[in-house]
Short mmCIF file of C-alpha atoms in Angstrom, two decimals:
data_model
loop_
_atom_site.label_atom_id
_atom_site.label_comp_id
_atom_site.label_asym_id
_atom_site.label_seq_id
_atom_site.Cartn_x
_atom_site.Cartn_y
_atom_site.Cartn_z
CA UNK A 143 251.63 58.60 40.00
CA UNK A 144 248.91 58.03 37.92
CA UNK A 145 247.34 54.18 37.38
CA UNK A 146 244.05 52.52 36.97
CA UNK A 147 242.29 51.18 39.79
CA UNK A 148 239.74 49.05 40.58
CA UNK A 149 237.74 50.13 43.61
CA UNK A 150 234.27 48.01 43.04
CA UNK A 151 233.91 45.04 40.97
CA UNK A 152 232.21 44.36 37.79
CA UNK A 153 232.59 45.66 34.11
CA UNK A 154 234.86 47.54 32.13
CA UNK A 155 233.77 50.72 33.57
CA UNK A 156 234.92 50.20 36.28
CA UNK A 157 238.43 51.22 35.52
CA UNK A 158 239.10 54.66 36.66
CA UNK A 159 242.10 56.86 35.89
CA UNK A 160 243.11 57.81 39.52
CA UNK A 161 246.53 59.70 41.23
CA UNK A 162 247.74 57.55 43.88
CA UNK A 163 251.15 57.13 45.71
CA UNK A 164 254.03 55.51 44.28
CA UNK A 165 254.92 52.18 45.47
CA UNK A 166 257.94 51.73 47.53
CA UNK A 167 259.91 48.18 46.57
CA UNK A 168 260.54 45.89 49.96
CA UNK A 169 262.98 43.52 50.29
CA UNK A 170 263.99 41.05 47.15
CA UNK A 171 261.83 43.91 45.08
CA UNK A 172 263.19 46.56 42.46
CA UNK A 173 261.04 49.55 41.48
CA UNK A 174 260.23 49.79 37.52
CA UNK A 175 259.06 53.23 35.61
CA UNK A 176 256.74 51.36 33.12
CA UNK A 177 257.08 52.13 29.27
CA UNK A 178 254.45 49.33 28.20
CA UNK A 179 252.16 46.87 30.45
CA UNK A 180 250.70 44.12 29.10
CA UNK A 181 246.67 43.64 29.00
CA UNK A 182 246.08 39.86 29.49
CA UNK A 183 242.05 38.02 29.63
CA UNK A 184 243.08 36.99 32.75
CA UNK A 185 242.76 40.97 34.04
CA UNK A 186 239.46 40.96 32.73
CA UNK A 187 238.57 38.08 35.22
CA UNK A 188 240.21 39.48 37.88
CA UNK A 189 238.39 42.69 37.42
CA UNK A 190 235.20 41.16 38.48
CA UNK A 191 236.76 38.52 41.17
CA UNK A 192 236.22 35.73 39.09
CA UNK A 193 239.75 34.66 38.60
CA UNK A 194 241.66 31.58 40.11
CA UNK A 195 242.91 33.93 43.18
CA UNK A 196 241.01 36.34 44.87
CA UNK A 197 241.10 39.69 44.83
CA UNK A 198 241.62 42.41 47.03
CA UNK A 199 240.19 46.11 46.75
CA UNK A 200 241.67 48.54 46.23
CA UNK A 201 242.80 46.71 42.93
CA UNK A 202 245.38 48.11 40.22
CA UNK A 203 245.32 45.19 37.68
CA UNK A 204 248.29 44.59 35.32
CA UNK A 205 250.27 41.01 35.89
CA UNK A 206 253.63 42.29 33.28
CA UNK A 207 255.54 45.64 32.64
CA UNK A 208 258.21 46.51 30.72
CA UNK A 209 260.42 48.89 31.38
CA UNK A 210 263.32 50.42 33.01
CA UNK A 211 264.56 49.26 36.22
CA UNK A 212 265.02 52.34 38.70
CA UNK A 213 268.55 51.60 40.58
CA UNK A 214 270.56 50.04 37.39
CA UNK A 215 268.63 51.84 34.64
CA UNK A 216 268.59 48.82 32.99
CA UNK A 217 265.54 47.42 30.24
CA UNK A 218 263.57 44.80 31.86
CA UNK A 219 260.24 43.06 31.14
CA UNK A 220 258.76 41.59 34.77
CA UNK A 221 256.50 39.59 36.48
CA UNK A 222 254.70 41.40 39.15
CA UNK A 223 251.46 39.94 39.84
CA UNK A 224 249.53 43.17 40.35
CA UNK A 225 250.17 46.67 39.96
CA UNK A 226 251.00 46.75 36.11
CA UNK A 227 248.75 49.92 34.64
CA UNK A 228 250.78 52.21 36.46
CA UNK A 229 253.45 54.49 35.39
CA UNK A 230 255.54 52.72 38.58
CA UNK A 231 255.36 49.48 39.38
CA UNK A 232 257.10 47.10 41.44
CA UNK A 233 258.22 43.15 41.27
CA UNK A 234 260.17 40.45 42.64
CA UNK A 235 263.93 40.85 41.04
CA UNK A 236 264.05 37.08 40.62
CA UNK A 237 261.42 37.37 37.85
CA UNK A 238 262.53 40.93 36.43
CA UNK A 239 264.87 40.20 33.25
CA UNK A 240 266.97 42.61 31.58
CA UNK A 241 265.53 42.93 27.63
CA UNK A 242 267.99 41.70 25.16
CA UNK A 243 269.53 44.20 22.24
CA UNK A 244 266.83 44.34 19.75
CA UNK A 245 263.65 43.20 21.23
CA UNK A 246 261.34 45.85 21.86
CA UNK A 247 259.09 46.01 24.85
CA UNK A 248 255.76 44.85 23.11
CA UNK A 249 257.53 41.53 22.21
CA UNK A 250 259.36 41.34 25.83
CA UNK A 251 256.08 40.95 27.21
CA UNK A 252 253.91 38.65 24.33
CA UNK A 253 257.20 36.02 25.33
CA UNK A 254 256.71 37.02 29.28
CA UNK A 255 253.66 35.63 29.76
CA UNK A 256 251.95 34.46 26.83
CA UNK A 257 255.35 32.91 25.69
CA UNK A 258 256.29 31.21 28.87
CA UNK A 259 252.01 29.47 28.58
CA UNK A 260 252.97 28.41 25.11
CA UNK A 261 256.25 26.55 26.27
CA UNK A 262 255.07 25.06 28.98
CA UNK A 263 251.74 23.69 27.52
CA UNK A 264 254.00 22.25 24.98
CA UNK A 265 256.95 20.86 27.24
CA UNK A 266 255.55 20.75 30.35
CA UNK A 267 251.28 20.02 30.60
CA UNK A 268 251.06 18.11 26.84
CA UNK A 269 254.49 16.48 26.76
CA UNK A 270 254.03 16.49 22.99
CA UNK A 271 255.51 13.48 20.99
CA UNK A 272 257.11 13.63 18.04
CA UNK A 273 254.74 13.55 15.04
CA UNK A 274 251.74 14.67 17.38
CA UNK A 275 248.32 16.68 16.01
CA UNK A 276 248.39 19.68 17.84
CA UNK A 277 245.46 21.77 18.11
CA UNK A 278 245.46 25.91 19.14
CA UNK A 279 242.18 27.66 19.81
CA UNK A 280 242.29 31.25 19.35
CA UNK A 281 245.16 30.80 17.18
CA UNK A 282 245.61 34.56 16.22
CA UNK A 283 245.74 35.59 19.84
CA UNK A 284 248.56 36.10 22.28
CA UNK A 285 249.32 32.78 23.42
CA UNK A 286 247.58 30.94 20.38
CA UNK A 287 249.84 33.18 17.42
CA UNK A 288 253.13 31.46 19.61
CA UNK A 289 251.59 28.59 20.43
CA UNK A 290 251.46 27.79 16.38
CA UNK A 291 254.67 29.22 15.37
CA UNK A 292 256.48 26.96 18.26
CA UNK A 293 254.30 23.73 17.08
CA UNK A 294 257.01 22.36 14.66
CA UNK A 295 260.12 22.90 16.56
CA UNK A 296 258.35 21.15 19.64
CA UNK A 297 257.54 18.38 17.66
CA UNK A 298 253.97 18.45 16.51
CA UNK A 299 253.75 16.85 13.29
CA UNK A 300 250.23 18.70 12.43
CA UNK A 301 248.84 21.92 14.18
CA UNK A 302 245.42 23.22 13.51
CA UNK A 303 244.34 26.66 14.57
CA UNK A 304 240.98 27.66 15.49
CA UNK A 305 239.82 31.37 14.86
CA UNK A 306 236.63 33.36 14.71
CA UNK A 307 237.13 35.21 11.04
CA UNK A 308 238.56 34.73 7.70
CA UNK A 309 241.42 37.06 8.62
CA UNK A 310 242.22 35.77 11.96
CA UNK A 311 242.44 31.80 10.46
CA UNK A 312 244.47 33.66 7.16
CA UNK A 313 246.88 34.99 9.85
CA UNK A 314 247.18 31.69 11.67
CA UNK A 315 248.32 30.16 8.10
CA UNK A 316 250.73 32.47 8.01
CA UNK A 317 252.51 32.09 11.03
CA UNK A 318 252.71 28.16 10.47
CA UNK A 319 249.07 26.21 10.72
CA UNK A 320 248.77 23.32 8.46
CA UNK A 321 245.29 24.09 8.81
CA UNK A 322 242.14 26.93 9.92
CA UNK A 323 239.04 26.37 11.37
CA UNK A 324 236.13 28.01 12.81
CA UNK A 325 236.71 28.17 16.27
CA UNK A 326 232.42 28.36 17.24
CA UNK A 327 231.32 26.02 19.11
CA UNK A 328 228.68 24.32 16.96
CA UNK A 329 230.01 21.17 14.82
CA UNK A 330 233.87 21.89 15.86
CA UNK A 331 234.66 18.63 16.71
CA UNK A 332 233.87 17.16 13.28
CA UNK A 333 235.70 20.51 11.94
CA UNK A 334 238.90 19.66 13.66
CA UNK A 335 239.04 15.85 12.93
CA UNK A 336 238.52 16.86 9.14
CA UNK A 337 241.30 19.09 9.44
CA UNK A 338 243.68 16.47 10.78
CA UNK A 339 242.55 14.49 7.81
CA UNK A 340 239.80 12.24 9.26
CA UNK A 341 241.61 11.56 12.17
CA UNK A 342 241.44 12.04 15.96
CA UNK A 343 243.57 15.02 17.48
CA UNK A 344 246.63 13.93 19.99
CA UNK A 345 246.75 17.55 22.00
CA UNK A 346 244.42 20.51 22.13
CA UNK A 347 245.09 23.29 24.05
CA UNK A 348 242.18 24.98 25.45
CA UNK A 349 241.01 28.30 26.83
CA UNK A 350 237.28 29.07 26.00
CA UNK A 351 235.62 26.18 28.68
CA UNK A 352 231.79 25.55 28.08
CA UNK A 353 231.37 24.01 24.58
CA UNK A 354 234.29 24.50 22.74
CA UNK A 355 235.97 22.22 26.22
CA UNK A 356 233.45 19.49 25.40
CA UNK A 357 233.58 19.32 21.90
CA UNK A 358 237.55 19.50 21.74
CA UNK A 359 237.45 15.97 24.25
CA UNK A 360 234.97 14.54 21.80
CA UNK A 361 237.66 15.33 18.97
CA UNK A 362 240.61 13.88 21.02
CA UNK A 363 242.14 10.37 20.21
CA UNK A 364 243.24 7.46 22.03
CA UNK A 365 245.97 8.62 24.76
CA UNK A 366 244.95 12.22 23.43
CA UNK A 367 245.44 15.40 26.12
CA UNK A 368 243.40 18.08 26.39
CA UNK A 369 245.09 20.99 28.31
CA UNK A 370 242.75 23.88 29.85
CA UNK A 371 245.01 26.89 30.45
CA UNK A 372 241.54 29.44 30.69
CA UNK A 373 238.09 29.97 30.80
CA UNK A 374 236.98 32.83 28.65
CA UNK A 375 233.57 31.43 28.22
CA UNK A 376 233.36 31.95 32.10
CA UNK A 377 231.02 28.08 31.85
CA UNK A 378 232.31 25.37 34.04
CA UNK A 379 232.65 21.59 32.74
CA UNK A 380 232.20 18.39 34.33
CA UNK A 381 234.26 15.61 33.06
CA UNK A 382 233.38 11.90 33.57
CA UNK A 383 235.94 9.55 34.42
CA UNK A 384 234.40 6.60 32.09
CA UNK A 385 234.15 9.38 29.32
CA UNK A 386 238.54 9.65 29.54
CA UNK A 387 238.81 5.89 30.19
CA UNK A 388 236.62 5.03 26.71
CA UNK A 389 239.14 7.44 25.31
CA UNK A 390 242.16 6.64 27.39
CA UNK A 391 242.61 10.74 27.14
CA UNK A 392 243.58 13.13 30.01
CA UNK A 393 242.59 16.69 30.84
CA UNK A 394 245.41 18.57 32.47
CA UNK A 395 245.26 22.05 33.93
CA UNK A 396 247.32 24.68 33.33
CA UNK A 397 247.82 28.12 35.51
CA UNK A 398 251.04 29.77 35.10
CA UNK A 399 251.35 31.00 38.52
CA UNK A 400 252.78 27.54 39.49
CA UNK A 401 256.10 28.27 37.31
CA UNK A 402 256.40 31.56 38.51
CA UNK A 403 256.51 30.14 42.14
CA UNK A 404 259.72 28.68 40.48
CA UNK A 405 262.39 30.80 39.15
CA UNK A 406 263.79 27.80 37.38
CA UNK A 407 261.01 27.51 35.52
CA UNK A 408 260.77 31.01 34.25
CA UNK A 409 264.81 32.09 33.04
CA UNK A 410 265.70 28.82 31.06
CA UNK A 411 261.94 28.86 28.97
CA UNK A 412 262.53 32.42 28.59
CA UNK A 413 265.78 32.42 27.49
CA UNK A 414 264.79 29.73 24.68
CA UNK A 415 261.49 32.21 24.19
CA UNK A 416 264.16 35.45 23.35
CA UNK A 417 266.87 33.57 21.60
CA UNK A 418 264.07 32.37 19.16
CA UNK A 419 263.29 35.91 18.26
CA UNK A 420 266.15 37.19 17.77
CA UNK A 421 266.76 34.50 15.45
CA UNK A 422 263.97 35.65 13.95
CA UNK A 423 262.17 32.16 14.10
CA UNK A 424 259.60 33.66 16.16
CA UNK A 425 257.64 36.49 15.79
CA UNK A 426 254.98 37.99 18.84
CA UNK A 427 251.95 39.55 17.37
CA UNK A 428 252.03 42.90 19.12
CA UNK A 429 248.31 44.66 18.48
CA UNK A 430 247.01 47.72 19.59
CA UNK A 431 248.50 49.81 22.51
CA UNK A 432 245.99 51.73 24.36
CA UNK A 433 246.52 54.74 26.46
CA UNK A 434 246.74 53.99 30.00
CA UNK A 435 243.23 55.89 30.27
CA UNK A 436 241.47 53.58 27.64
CA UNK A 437 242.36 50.38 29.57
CA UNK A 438 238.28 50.19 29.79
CA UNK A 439 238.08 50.38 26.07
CA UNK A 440 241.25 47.89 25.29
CA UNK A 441 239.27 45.33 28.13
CA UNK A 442 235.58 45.89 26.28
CA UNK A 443 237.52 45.19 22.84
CA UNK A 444 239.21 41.69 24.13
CA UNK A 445 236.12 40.37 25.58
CA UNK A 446 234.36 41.68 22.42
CA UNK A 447 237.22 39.49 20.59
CA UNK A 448 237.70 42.66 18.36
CA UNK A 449 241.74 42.20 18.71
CA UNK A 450 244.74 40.23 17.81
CA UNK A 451 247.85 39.31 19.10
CA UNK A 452 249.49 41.44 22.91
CA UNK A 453 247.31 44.25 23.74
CA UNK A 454 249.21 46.81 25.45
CA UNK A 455 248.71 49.77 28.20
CA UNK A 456 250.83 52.93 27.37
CA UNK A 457 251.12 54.97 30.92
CA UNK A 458 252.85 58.04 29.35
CA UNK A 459 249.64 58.23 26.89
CA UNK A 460 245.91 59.44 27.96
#
């Protein structure tokens, strides 16, 4: 089959387009001929070891497929870790999920992943209150465009997007921001307390570190959480324990692996996630789809922040 591997680490380039074996599902596994895989930052951090877990060489990245399920012919979108920018892939049948009538496969995998980050910084890391200032960097990406549709119906009584152009911040308006800022780093505390109307923020959810981290606790109010789900920046931060106490606030990180360790934690958010779409009160920003060859050029435009919304791996294409 063919599928992109990583056999050295470092930059883009090192995704190659390479024939390889197909993988043969073990027990409590089902065997998946992709139609779409999803592209997440994480991959990019993983591509050079720099991610949470370690990696292993050979490497073929890609942590979400959809497709169709090889013994039951069934639609599913799935979990699988690794192994994603493949035409075959395989993944744990407890977190492969049949696709429901009318959701197509680039919004089975925005609510896979992305989706189940926005829920649970909501329900499960924040906790957000009732009548709570919410605020969503990257607010036209994957898990920022949900992240500020699902604001109201979790409760947040104001959310405030962050974005880096006009466009981006016009899109995050549309999709249900009471308000659009400049996500740079320079001044964005003051930028976000003005957009909450002069007051502190109760929740920001974080992904850039460095900077934007720092100046997002300095915009946080009393009993105010700050949740880091990523580190794009690739900067560490240090936080100071009188720093939270002056503040009363809390940082609180977030890595999605932990849900995925449990099932229960994956069907029941999803289900909400699906139902919502089909409903139509949710609505996954599905960007380009690359073919499987250009997964270099699809990771040099994310880093680049060139895109919006899921980015997406074709392995019939290129």
């Amino acid at each position: 089959m063919r599928a992109i591997q990583v056999q050295e680490f470092g930059g883009p380039e090192v995704l190659r387009l390479v024939d390889v074996p197909a993988p043969q599902p073990g027990d409590g596994e089902v065997l998946i001929r992709v139609t779409r895989a999803g592209i997440n930052f994480a991959d990019t951090h993983q591509r050079r070891d720099a991610y949470l877990a370690k990696a292993e060489l050979p490497l073929i990245p890609g942590a979400e497929v959809a497709g169709v399920r090889q013994d039951t012919g069934e639609r599913v979108v799935a979990l699988c870790g690794t192994g994603g920018y493949a035409e075959l892939a395989i993944a744990p049948a407890a977190l492969t999920v049949p696709i429901p009538d009318g959701v197509d496969d680039g919004t089975a995998l925005a609510l896979v992943l992305q989706g189940l980050t926005a829920w649970h910084l909501y329900r499960t890391s924040a906790r957000v209150r009732e009548g709570e200032s919410v605020v969503v960097h990257a607010g036209a990406g994957g898990v920022g465009s949900l992240a500020v549709q699902l604001g109201r119906s979790m409760g947040a009584g104001r959310v405030i997007a962050t974005a880096s152009s006009d466009e981006k911040r016009a899109l995050t308006l549309e999709l249900g921001a009471d308000a659009a800022v400049d996500g740079a780093p320079d001044g964005l505390a003051d930028r976000l307390v003005a957009a909450n109307l002069d007051r502190h923020v109760d929740v920001v959810f974080e992904m850039a570190g460095g900077e934007v981290f720092d100046q997002s606790l300095r915009a946080l109010a009393p009993f105010g959480r700050l949740v880091a789900y990523g580190n794009a920046s690739g900067r560490a931060n240090e936080v100071q324990s009188g720093r939270l106490m002056r503040r009363s606030a809390a940082v609180v990180g977030f890595w999605l692996v932990h849900c995925i360790r449990r099932p229960e934690m994956v069907a029941g958010p999803l289900a909400d996630l699906f139902a919502r779409a089909a409903r139509g009160e949710l609505r996954a920003i599905v960007g380009a789809t690359y073919p499987l060859g250009d997964a270099a050029r699809a990771h040099t435009d994310m880093e680049a922040r060139r895109t919006t919304g899921k980015l997406l791996l074709d392995p019939a294409a290129g």
